[in-house]
Amino acid sequence: MDPAYIRNFSIIAHIDHGKSTLADRLLEYTGALSQREMKEQVLDSMDLERERGITIKAHAVRLEYHADDGNLYQLNLIDTPGHVDFTYEVSRSLQACEGALLVVDASQGVEAQTLANTYLAIHHNLELIPVINKIDLPSAEPERIKEQIENIIGLDASEAVLASAKSGIGIHEICEAVVKRVPHAKGDPDKPLRALIFDSWFDPYRGVIILTRILDGKVRKGQKIRLWTTETTYEVDGLGFQSPKPVPCDELSAGEVGFLFANIKTVSDAKIGDTIYEAARPITEPLPGFEEMKPMVFAGLYPIESHEHGLLRDALEKLRLNDSAFNFEPENSVALGFGFRCGFLGLLHLEIVQERLEREFQIDLITTAPGVRYLITLGNGDVLEVDNPTKWPNPSEIIKIEEPIIDATVITREEYLGEILKLLEEKRGDQKKFEHIGGGRVMLVYEMPLNEVVLDFYDRLKSASRGYASLDYHLSGHRVSPMVKMDVLVAGDPVDALSIIVHKDFAYERGKGLIERLRKLIPRQQFEVALQAAIGAKIIARESIAALRKNVIAKCYGGDISRKRKLLEKQKEGKRRMKRVGRVEIPQEAFLSVLKVS
Ligand code: GTP
């Protein structure tokens, strides 16, 4: 199609502001889906996505729209993941667009994620169309939200579209605004091929499916293409676009968005952000912005049943086929046996992987406390990257420890400020910005260690603000910090999987809290169990669990067998989540309790 009639756009919004509902409505309005075919939130294809109500994978849907000017337009709607863990994927999806709908909830207003995504869009020079959604709500205040968009983001909101994705208000206006305000796709179909990979996934029949935006040139079936970073040549087996069902086509040309497959074996061979070009017409420079996706959060995954180790490895390998951001390597814990050290983009990514392992592969897991990757300079000049407390070097050899630092943006109401400021302080945050943004709300920007966020920051922020705080962050660098390794001893034995890295000044308090929580979580045994937290040889906290005296069954009266069985089953259920470490049975919660501070 002539690029003058192509519009590539995306929807950016804070979580729950109505992105998926609006996308569905646009599909319905343009006839891509009849109402009968319409399943709620078609763009979120994975079950897990649907259940959690989040979008994990970006998708691109081609819509045909007959505009008021009498012309037929091709609108490519590129869906973006809505979570801070997937910022890189969002940025690549935005790179494939010329414009974006900036959806803001008419009663909630601008939130942290709205801002973060808007800055990304501005960085990519996208034309932003403000859409004030949910105007059907009695609490909607579109005028106030317009002001917010102007004051906080600095965007002209006088022509914002007022919409209700739920009841279908403003959908025609949104389509017209896309046609009129989003710049048309540019690009020359006769130039050598240059195309951006903005998403990829593994299909068991076709191999890797690539979602791509063609910048220049054309791609056809049978064509030999090359990928810039891997320098590998493939032959295109097939191509098409999603509408939203896959529709095969003969060629994709400059300005268009679609998918292709070329017998590529794993997603790590078709990296998001990489450039596709034609083998016969090489280009001299790739598209800008490519980055290797780097895990930022690390945790150990162990099967509860040690014979499931092979099963877990196979499952991790299968997941990795489809998720190049996730990595793993075998690790051996004295306490937990054979398992894997895994790297994730963030906490949500970790939870998703963990849940898929349990649900799709039926493997019961013990997950150790998530941590971050430290840069450690040793006396001999070596610099180590350490993401596992068990690999922490001997303190006498360490010259310098640097930890990853983030810039965190929090938007909240004034009444919760006191609690939130206290929390940020406790989490070793340094204030960089404090701004009243109108409507009784405040925007805070803090520099703080990522390590503190992977502890229990989300939960604490939520309770400090009764849910009225939004958070977004990005990695800003590293900072020298006096971190130490804290070990936990259960009945005299160090439990390696409970070791954590903490700031020296907070070690005593954390150790004390941790030991207290463990005392409540570890069930009584036949003997008294001592719990200790230690830094090196120095014990910094101790507690003990008194010995068990009563037998559970003895509590049952008479011979009520069904009651007895129930009790035993309950115990068994409990056991599934226990791991015997030395002489003591430790429940899963204990490994995670390392995280909680209060
Ligand atoms: P994530 O996929 O989690 O990022 O959320 P989202 O931004 O896609 O939001 P989603 O479309 O799932 O909508 C969140 C909630 O708001 C759902 O319960 C929707 O039914 C509701 N919602 C969406 N649009 C409207 C609207 O215009 N009016 C009202 N009243 N509710 C809406």
XYZ file of C-alpha atoms and ligand atoms in Angstrom:
630
model
C 0.000 0.000 0.000
C 1.081 3.588 -0.587
C 2.693 4.659 2.711
C 0.619 7.869 2.569
C -2.392 5.767 3.597
C -0.644 3.814 6.339
C -0.796 4.859 10.009
C 1.243 2.961 12.578
C 0.280 3.723 16.128
C 0.246 2.329 19.578
C -1.720 2.828 22.772
C 0.114 3.881 25.882
C -1.536 4.000 29.252
C -1.109 3.299 32.914
C -2.266 -0.140 33.970
C -6.068 -0.461 34.101
C -6.753 2.840 32.341
C -8.445 0.899 29.533
C -5.854 0.124 26.882
C -7.084 -3.395 26.089
C -10.740 -2.389 26.145
C -10.033 0.452 23.719
C -8.037 -1.849 21.425
C -10.967 -4.278 21.341
C -13.356 -1.451 20.554
C -11.179 -0.271 17.651
C -11.096 -3.803 16.247
C -14.829 -4.023 16.502
C -15.461 -0.571 15.044
C -13.280 -1.144 11.991
C -14.886 -4.536 11.397
C -11.724 -6.558 12.066
C -13.846 -8.570 14.444
C -17.576 -8.989 14.417
C -19.283 -8.687 17.746
C -19.987 -12.403 17.660
C -16.303 -13.193 17.160
C -15.371 -10.681 19.748
C -13.908 -12.354 22.745
C -13.066 -10.003 25.512
C -9.584 -8.611 25.175
C -8.420 -10.518 22.124
C -5.086 -8.806 22.094
C -3.999 -10.489 25.312
C -3.584 -13.961 23.911
C -1.942 -15.962 26.648
C -4.235 -17.377 29.304
C -1.973 -16.066 31.953
C -2.168 -12.591 30.513
C -5.901 -12.762 30.559
C -6.083 -13.996 34.096
C -3.750 -11.388 35.442
C -5.231 -8.744 33.193
C -1.858 -7.655 31.909
C -0.407 -7.644 28.456
C 2.904 -9.419 28.275
C 3.577 -9.654 24.545
C 3.265 -6.865 22.056
C 1.122 -7.680 19.057
C 0.283 -5.809 15.904
C -3.133 -5.780 14.321
C -3.937 -4.382 10.894
C -7.233 -2.531 10.654
C -8.915 -1.161 7.552
C -10.601 2.136 8.072
C -12.791 4.099 5.670
C -12.165 7.639 6.820
C -14.497 10.631 6.530
C -12.257 11.939 3.705
C -13.434 9.007 1.567
C -10.106 7.167 1.548
C -9.290 3.698 2.800
C -6.504 3.628 5.371
C -4.397 0.844 6.773
C -4.128 1.356 10.532
C -1.570 -0.808 12.294
C -2.274 -0.940 15.998
C 0.771 -2.072 17.902
C 0.045 -3.265 21.396
C 2.671 -2.728 24.067
C 3.288 -4.504 27.357
C 2.192 -2.400 30.294
C 4.777 -3.142 32.943
C 8.060 -1.645 33.999
C 9.814 -5.028 33.557
C 9.217 -4.838 29.819
C 10.259 -1.256 29.089
C 12.752 -2.266 26.420
C 10.064 -4.156 24.506
C 7.751 -1.149 24.815
C 10.440 1.111 23.421
C 11.011 -1.153 20.392
C 7.267 -1.285 19.713
C 7.118 2.501 19.848
C 10.027 2.650 17.427
C 7.756 0.893 14.915
C 5.149 3.691 15.176
C 4.671 7.308 14.129
C 2.054 8.092 16.756
C 0.391 6.941 19.945
C -2.888 7.313 21.759
C -2.138 8.476 25.261
C -4.990 6.996 27.255
C -5.668 8.512 30.666
C -8.427 7.394 33.006
C -10.851 10.306 33.480
C -11.176 9.707 37.191
C -7.637 8.552 38.049
C -5.588 10.999 36.023
C -1.942 10.853 35.056
C -0.015 8.079 36.821
C 3.634 7.032 36.987
C 3.375 4.623 34.075
C 1.568 7.223 31.946
C 4.560 9.489 32.406
C 7.190 6.829 31.797
C 5.531 5.688 28.574
C 4.951 9.240 27.414
C 8.627 10.048 27.827
C 9.495 6.959 25.802
C 7.076 8.054 23.070
C 8.471 11.586 23.025
C 11.959 10.123 22.792
C 10.840 8.338 19.623
C 9.293 11.571 18.243
C 5.799 10.123 18.199
C 2.758 12.303 17.696
C 0.706 11.908 20.878
C -3.077 12.044 20.866
C -4.483 12.399 24.378
C -7.561 10.250 24.953
C -9.470 10.747 28.165
C -11.140 7.420 28.786
C -13.955 6.254 31.078
C -15.922 9.495 30.749
C -19.019 7.405 31.451
C -17.970 7.148 35.097
C -19.800 9.492 37.484
C -16.411 10.375 38.996
C -14.973 11.419 35.612
C -13.375 14.875 35.589
C -12.187 15.354 32.008
C -11.391 19.075 32.408
C -9.171 18.456 35.405
C -7.406 15.597 33.590
C -6.806 17.844 30.571
C -5.149 20.345 32.873
C -3.006 17.600 34.347
C -1.890 16.459 30.918
C -0.898 20.032 30.089
C 0.785 20.779 33.409
C 2.609 17.540 34.070
C 3.383 16.316 30.585
C 3.400 19.665 28.799
C 1.187 18.381 26.012
C -1.594 20.424 24.427
C -4.772 18.690 25.568
C -7.275 21.093 24.011
C -8.001 18.536 21.316
C -7.999 15.511 23.572
C -10.635 12.961 22.597
C -13.177 12.242 25.300
C -14.002 8.565 25.200
C -15.505 5.593 26.885
C -13.978 2.401 25.604
C -16.581 0.524 27.560
C -19.652 2.132 26.058
C -18.148 2.980 22.665
C -18.098 6.793 22.994
C -15.452 8.641 20.989
C -14.250 5.666 18.947
C -14.995 7.325 15.585
C -13.203 10.483 16.752
C -10.189 8.412 17.767
C -9.975 6.764 14.313
C -10.250 10.178 12.624
C -7.603 11.633 14.908
C -5.252 8.778 14.042
C -5.743 9.402 10.309
C -5.429 13.189 10.564
C -2.816 13.653 13.274
C -0.478 10.657 13.149
C 2.109 11.285 10.418
C 1.908 8.768 7.599
C 4.548 6.086 7.374
C 7.615 7.146 5.433
C 10.006 4.901 3.590
C 10.992 3.958 0.073
C 9.905 0.548 -1.254
C 12.691 0.626 -3.868
C 15.538 1.112 -1.423
C 17.382 -1.898 0.102
C 15.339 -3.634 2.782
C 15.625 -2.323 6.344
C 13.161 -3.739 8.855
C 12.866 -3.652 12.632
C 12.143 -6.742 14.750
C 9.873 -5.449 17.503
C 8.624 -8.767 18.808
C 9.241 -12.463 18.285
C 7.921 -15.712 19.678
C 8.341 -19.398 19.112
C 5.756 -21.408 17.228
C 6.218 -25.189 17.323
C 5.274 -25.573 13.620
C 6.884 -22.531 12.027
C 9.818 -21.821 14.291
C 10.273 -18.233 15.395
C 7.637 -15.756 14.240
C 8.974 -12.233 13.885
C 6.827 -9.125 14.093
C 8.420 -6.481 11.967
C 8.061 -2.931 10.750
C 9.423 -2.380 7.267
C 11.287 0.935 7.096
C 12.543 0.697 3.523
C 12.336 -1.869 0.749
C 10.221 -5.009 0.573
C 10.250 -8.491 1.949
C 8.879 -11.461 -0.044
C 8.541 -15.197 0.314
C 11.726 -17.011 -0.735
C 13.857 -13.910 -0.208
C 17.197 -14.353 1.575
C 17.322 -12.123 4.617
C 20.070 -11.459 7.144
C 19.895 -10.364 10.760
C 22.372 -7.674 11.754
C 23.540 -8.847 15.215
C 23.741 -12.574 14.568
C 24.964 -12.196 10.974
C 22.970 -15.228 9.920
C 21.125 -15.701 6.641
C 17.648 -17.203 6.438
C 15.145 -17.777 3.666
C 11.688 -16.303 4.248
C 9.197 -19.201 4.420
C 6.104 -17.135 4.825
C 4.752 -13.751 5.788
C 1.522 -11.998 6.583
C -0.237 -9.754 9.048
C -2.602 -10.150 11.990
C -6.125 -8.933 11.474
C -6.322 -10.119 14.280
C -6.181 -13.657 12.880
C -3.051 -14.294 10.832
C -3.595 -13.477 7.147
C -0.863 -14.661 4.753
C 0.341 -12.195 2.100
C 2.922 -12.117 -0.686
C 4.938 -9.142 0.372
C 5.351 -6.543 3.066
C 6.618 -3.213 1.865
C 7.983 0.082 3.240
C 5.723 1.502 5.949
C 3.913 -1.769 6.646
C 3.833 -3.941 9.734
C 3.473 -7.714 9.680
C 4.959 -11.063 10.609
C 7.401 -13.381 8.902
C 8.969 -16.752 9.615
C 12.168 -18.149 8.185
C 12.933 -21.405 10.002
C 14.637 -19.608 12.881
C 15.100 -21.973 15.805
C 14.997 -19.863 18.959
C 13.906 -16.363 19.880
C 17.435 -15.524 20.940
C 18.359 -15.738 17.226
C 15.752 -13.074 16.373
C 16.426 -10.451 18.993
C 13.972 -7.681 19.657
C 15.377 -4.431 18.287
C 17.549 -6.154 15.666
C 17.579 -5.128 11.991
C 16.584 -7.345 9.060
C 18.108 -6.664 5.660
C 18.381 -8.412 2.323
C 21.411 -10.692 1.909
C 21.846 -9.553 -1.698
C 21.622 -5.805 -0.889
C 23.573 -5.248 2.335
C 23.111 -2.061 4.334
C 25.872 -0.155 6.083
C 24.158 0.650 9.366
C 21.562 -1.075 11.536
C 18.507 0.702 12.920
C 19.306 2.598 16.116
C 18.510 1.540 19.663
C 19.325 -2.161 19.752
C 20.198 -3.496 23.204
C 20.699 -7.011 24.497
C 17.995 -7.639 27.073
C 19.769 -8.069 30.358
C 18.321 -9.789 33.394
C 18.269 -7.522 36.437
C 16.749 -9.756 39.099
C 18.070 -13.189 40.047
C 16.703 -16.064 42.108
C 17.266 -19.772 42.610
C 14.536 -22.188 41.479
C 14.566 -25.651 43.060
C 12.193 -28.571 42.636
C 10.624 -29.639 45.914
C 10.970 -33.243 44.805
C 14.618 -33.713 43.893
C 13.795 -36.308 41.215
C 12.003 -33.529 39.287
C 15.289 -31.795 38.567
C 15.446 -33.133 34.975
C 11.852 -32.138 34.421
C 12.588 -28.628 35.639
C 15.571 -28.332 33.319
C 13.471 -29.400 30.316
C 10.738 -26.950 31.289
C 13.219 -24.078 31.660
C 14.668 -24.902 28.258
C 11.206 -24.846 26.709
C 10.410 -21.499 28.308
C 13.678 -20.066 27.136
C 12.849 -20.927 23.520
C 10.196 -18.291 23.777
C 11.726 -15.809 26.146
C 15.162 -14.533 25.312
C 15.180 -12.196 28.304
C 15.171 -15.073 30.737
C 18.290 -17.127 31.447
C 19.334 -19.920 33.768
C 22.300 -21.992 34.815
C 22.560 -25.028 37.077
C 23.363 -24.350 40.706
C 23.870 -26.563 43.639
C 22.691 -25.607 47.090
C 23.778 -27.463 50.193
C 20.332 -26.849 51.609
C 18.127 -27.379 48.564
C 20.106 -29.746 46.358
C 20.238 -29.324 42.576
C 18.448 -26.377 41.078
C 18.920 -23.421 38.758
C 20.004 -19.828 39.186
C 17.735 -17.800 36.941
C 17.877 -14.221 35.681
C 14.754 -12.146 35.027
C 13.920 -8.651 33.771
C 12.101 -7.900 37.018
C 9.823 -9.267 39.698
C 6.751 -9.653 37.511
C 8.817 -11.556 34.957
C 9.998 -13.861 37.749
C 6.439 -14.444 38.923
C 5.276 -15.213 35.404
C 8.019 -17.798 34.854
C 7.394 -19.343 38.258
C 3.680 -19.575 37.635
C 4.104 -21.112 34.191
C 6.461 -23.754 35.592
C 3.938 -24.691 38.223
C 0.878 -24.487 36.044
C 1.978 -25.701 32.613
C 4.650 -28.122 33.756
C 3.212 -29.074 37.148
C 6.493 -28.673 38.986
C 6.381 -27.649 42.634
C 9.114 -25.160 43.296
C 11.041 -23.516 46.043
C 12.107 -20.030 44.979
C 14.872 -18.324 46.884
C 14.859 -14.609 47.671
C 15.366 -12.506 44.534
C 18.476 -10.356 44.422
C 20.378 -8.107 42.049
C 23.773 -8.234 40.357
C 26.679 -6.488 42.109
C 29.953 -5.375 40.592
C 32.753 -6.319 42.958
C 36.332 -5.118 42.564
C 38.899 -7.378 44.199
C 42.340 -6.548 45.559
C 43.976 -8.174 42.545
C 42.109 -5.785 40.211
C 39.544 -8.316 38.979
C 35.944 -7.104 38.696
C 33.339 -9.785 39.351
C 29.622 -9.703 38.551
C 27.965 -11.447 41.464
C 24.245 -12.192 41.490
C 24.298 -15.073 43.932
C 25.025 -14.673 47.650
C 26.712 -18.089 47.701
C 29.320 -16.744 45.256
C 30.067 -13.682 47.388
C 33.860 -13.319 47.645
C 35.738 -13.336 50.914
C 35.311 -9.832 52.428
C 39.062 -9.531 52.987
C 39.587 -9.632 49.188
C 36.980 -6.982 48.377
C 38.066 -3.437 47.547
C 34.796 -2.011 46.241
C 31.157 -3.085 45.808
C 28.831 -1.309 43.377
C 25.093 -1.906 43.335
C 22.517 -1.132 40.619
C 20.613 2.103 41.148
C 17.250 3.140 39.763
C 15.337 6.370 39.289
C 11.912 5.701 40.744
C 8.901 7.924 40.081
C 6.037 7.746 42.553
C 2.764 9.614 42.121
C 0.481 9.725 45.123
C -2.008 11.741 47.111
C -0.786 14.245 49.667
C -2.443 12.484 52.582
C -0.159 9.463 52.180
C 3.021 11.477 51.783
C 4.225 11.038 55.365
C 4.208 7.253 55.217
C 5.645 7.140 51.713
C 8.511 9.513 52.452
C 9.361 7.401 55.476
C 9.338 4.262 53.360
C 11.548 5.803 50.660
C 13.983 6.927 53.317
C 14.078 3.475 54.845
C 14.720 2.043 51.397
C 17.859 4.171 51.121
C 16.285 6.566 48.634
C 17.665 10.036 47.786
C 15.104 12.620 46.802
C 15.666 14.181 43.373
C 12.293 15.819 42.807
C 9.216 16.741 44.801
C 6.402 18.378 42.876
C 2.777 19.186 43.588
C 0.937 18.283 40.400
C -2.517 19.587 41.266
C -5.611 17.853 42.525
C -3.947 17.109 45.860
C -1.352 14.902 44.284
C 2.420 14.835 44.422
C 5.096 13.450 42.142
C 8.285 12.190 43.750
C 11.449 11.133 41.983
C 13.944 9.175 44.049
C 17.252 7.589 43.341
C 17.355 4.277 45.141
C 19.002 0.846 45.045
C 17.250 -1.764 42.900
C 17.999 -4.219 45.678
C 15.518 -2.387 47.892
C 12.772 -2.652 45.283
C 13.152 -6.395 44.901
C 12.785 -6.671 48.635
C 9.230 -5.803 49.585
C 8.878 -2.326 48.108
C 5.712 -2.818 46.029
C 3.746 -4.267 48.898
C 4.943 -1.674 51.347
C 4.141 1.181 48.958
C 0.702 -0.227 48.379
C -0.094 -0.466 52.060
C 1.449 2.917 52.859
C -0.810 4.535 50.252
C -3.855 2.256 50.499
C -3.245 1.509 46.832
C -3.211 5.207 45.799
C 0.374 5.352 44.630
C 1.776 4.440 41.268
C 5.381 3.534 40.662
C 7.655 3.396 37.685
C 11.427 3.089 37.537
C 14.382 2.642 35.262
C 17.973 1.679 35.852
C 20.185 4.752 36.116
C 23.604 3.316 36.952
C 25.667 1.889 39.805
C 26.701 3.277 43.185
C 29.428 2.219 45.604
C 27.789 0.752 48.724
C 29.018 -1.128 51.770
C 27.098 -4.363 51.239
C 27.656 -7.480 53.332
C 26.523 -11.067 53.105
C 24.257 -12.204 55.906
C 23.987 -15.936 56.588
C 21.243 -17.794 58.417
C 21.948 -20.832 60.561
C 19.190 -23.281 61.401
C 20.040 -25.722 64.189
C 23.665 -24.727 63.777
C 23.796 -25.441 60.032
C 24.172 -22.538 57.611
C 21.294 -22.628 55.099
C 22.898 -21.223 51.962
C 19.560 -20.589 50.260
C 18.608 -18.154 53.027
C 21.721 -15.977 52.683
C 21.114 -12.429 51.501
C 23.116 -9.353 50.635
C 22.286 -6.320 52.777
C 23.602 -2.838 53.418
C 25.993 -2.880 56.393
C 24.014 -0.265 58.348
C 20.749 -2.188 57.988
C 22.135 -5.665 58.613
C 21.382 -5.841 62.325
C 17.767 -4.777 61.950
C 17.137 -7.017 58.921
C 18.783 -9.987 60.628
C 16.652 -9.552 63.721
C 13.428 -9.220 61.726
C 14.271 -12.199 59.575
C 15.036 -14.498 62.475
C 11.801 -13.463 64.194
C 9.795 -14.264 61.087
C 11.544 -17.573 60.595
C 10.709 -18.508 64.160
C 7.034 -18.117 63.365
C 7.244 -19.907 60.013
C 9.312 -22.975 60.785
C 7.108 -25.551 62.504
C 8.182 -26.993 65.803
C 10.333 -30.095 65.531
C 10.991 -32.925 67.994
C 13.876 -30.919 69.408
C 14.656 -27.280 70.127
C 15.886 -25.458 67.025
C 18.268 -22.519 67.254
C 17.964 -19.803 64.585
C 20.829 -17.380 64.040
C 21.734 -14.610 61.655
C 25.444 -14.043 61.135
C 27.843 -11.822 59.246
C 30.992 -13.853 58.838
C 31.630 -15.436 62.230
C 29.681 -12.761 64.096
C 26.181 -13.726 65.239
C 23.956 -10.647 64.990
C 20.569 -12.137 65.979
C 19.262 -15.308 67.539
C 15.974 -16.993 68.448
C 14.901 -20.512 69.224
C 11.912 -22.669 68.394
C 10.750 -24.785 71.311
C 10.501 -28.561 70.842
C 7.233 -30.161 69.793
C 5.413 -32.005 72.508
C 2.087 -33.114 71.110
C 1.343 -35.498 68.322
C -1.215 -34.084 65.847
C -3.250 -37.271 65.579
C -3.468 -37.554 69.336
C -5.603 -34.434 69.245
C -8.355 -36.370 67.440
C -10.921 -37.910 69.585
C -12.046 -41.520 69.204
C -11.764 -43.291 65.920
C -13.320 -40.754 63.569
C -11.357 -42.008 60.607
C -12.491 -39.389 58.078
C -11.424 -36.603 60.350
C -8.131 -38.309 60.925
C -7.587 -38.714 57.206
C -8.392 -35.080 56.606
C -5.838 -34.064 59.147
C -3.193 -36.282 57.611
C -3.978 -34.976 54.148
C -3.696 -31.472 55.396
C -0.324 -32.300 56.822
C 0.739 -33.878 53.550
C -0.413 -30.785 51.679
C 1.736 -28.729 54.009
C 4.647 -31.070 53.425
C 4.585 -30.608 49.682
C 5.851 -27.137 50.328
C 8.500 -28.169 52.831
C 12.119 -28.926 52.263
C 14.189 -30.922 54.715
C 17.382 -29.050 55.435
C 19.711 -30.996 57.696
C 17.430 -32.167 60.471
C 14.810 -29.464 60.070
C 11.811 -29.132 57.759
C 11.634 -25.626 56.329
C 8.511 -24.398 54.514
C 8.602 -22.430 51.242
C 7.396 -19.263 52.963
C 10.572 -19.256 55.020
C 12.711 -18.837 51.907
C 10.629 -15.901 50.826
C 10.365 -14.381 54.276
C 13.922 -13.225 53.775
C 12.335 -10.524 51.676
C 9.905 -9.036 54.083
C 11.245 -6.353 56.303
C 8.333 -5.482 58.522
P -3.711 -3.727 31.425
O -3.980 -4.669 30.268
O -3.741 -4.422 32.738
O -2.552 -2.824 31.200
O -4.954 -2.772 31.588
P -5.611 -1.946 30.470
O -5.071 -0.569 30.498
O -5.582 -2.705 29.190
O -7.089 -1.851 31.013
P -8.351 -2.697 30.602
O -8.755 -2.426 29.217
O -8.148 -4.101 31.002
O -9.411 -1.986 31.546
C -9.299 -1.987 32.937
C -10.687 -1.942 33.556
O -11.342 -0.712 33.228
C -11.601 -3.052 33.046
O -12.367 -3.495 34.134
C -12.455 -2.356 32.011
O -13.724 -2.953 31.877
C -12.570 -0.966 32.584
N -12.778 0.043 31.545
C -12.085 0.209 30.400
N -12.574 1.253 29.695
C -13.612 1.746 30.410
C -14.519 2.830 30.207
O -14.495 3.556 29.223
N -15.432 3.033 31.192
C -15.515 2.269 32.297
N -16.449 2.562 33.185
N -14.675 1.250 32.511
C -13.742 0.986 31.585
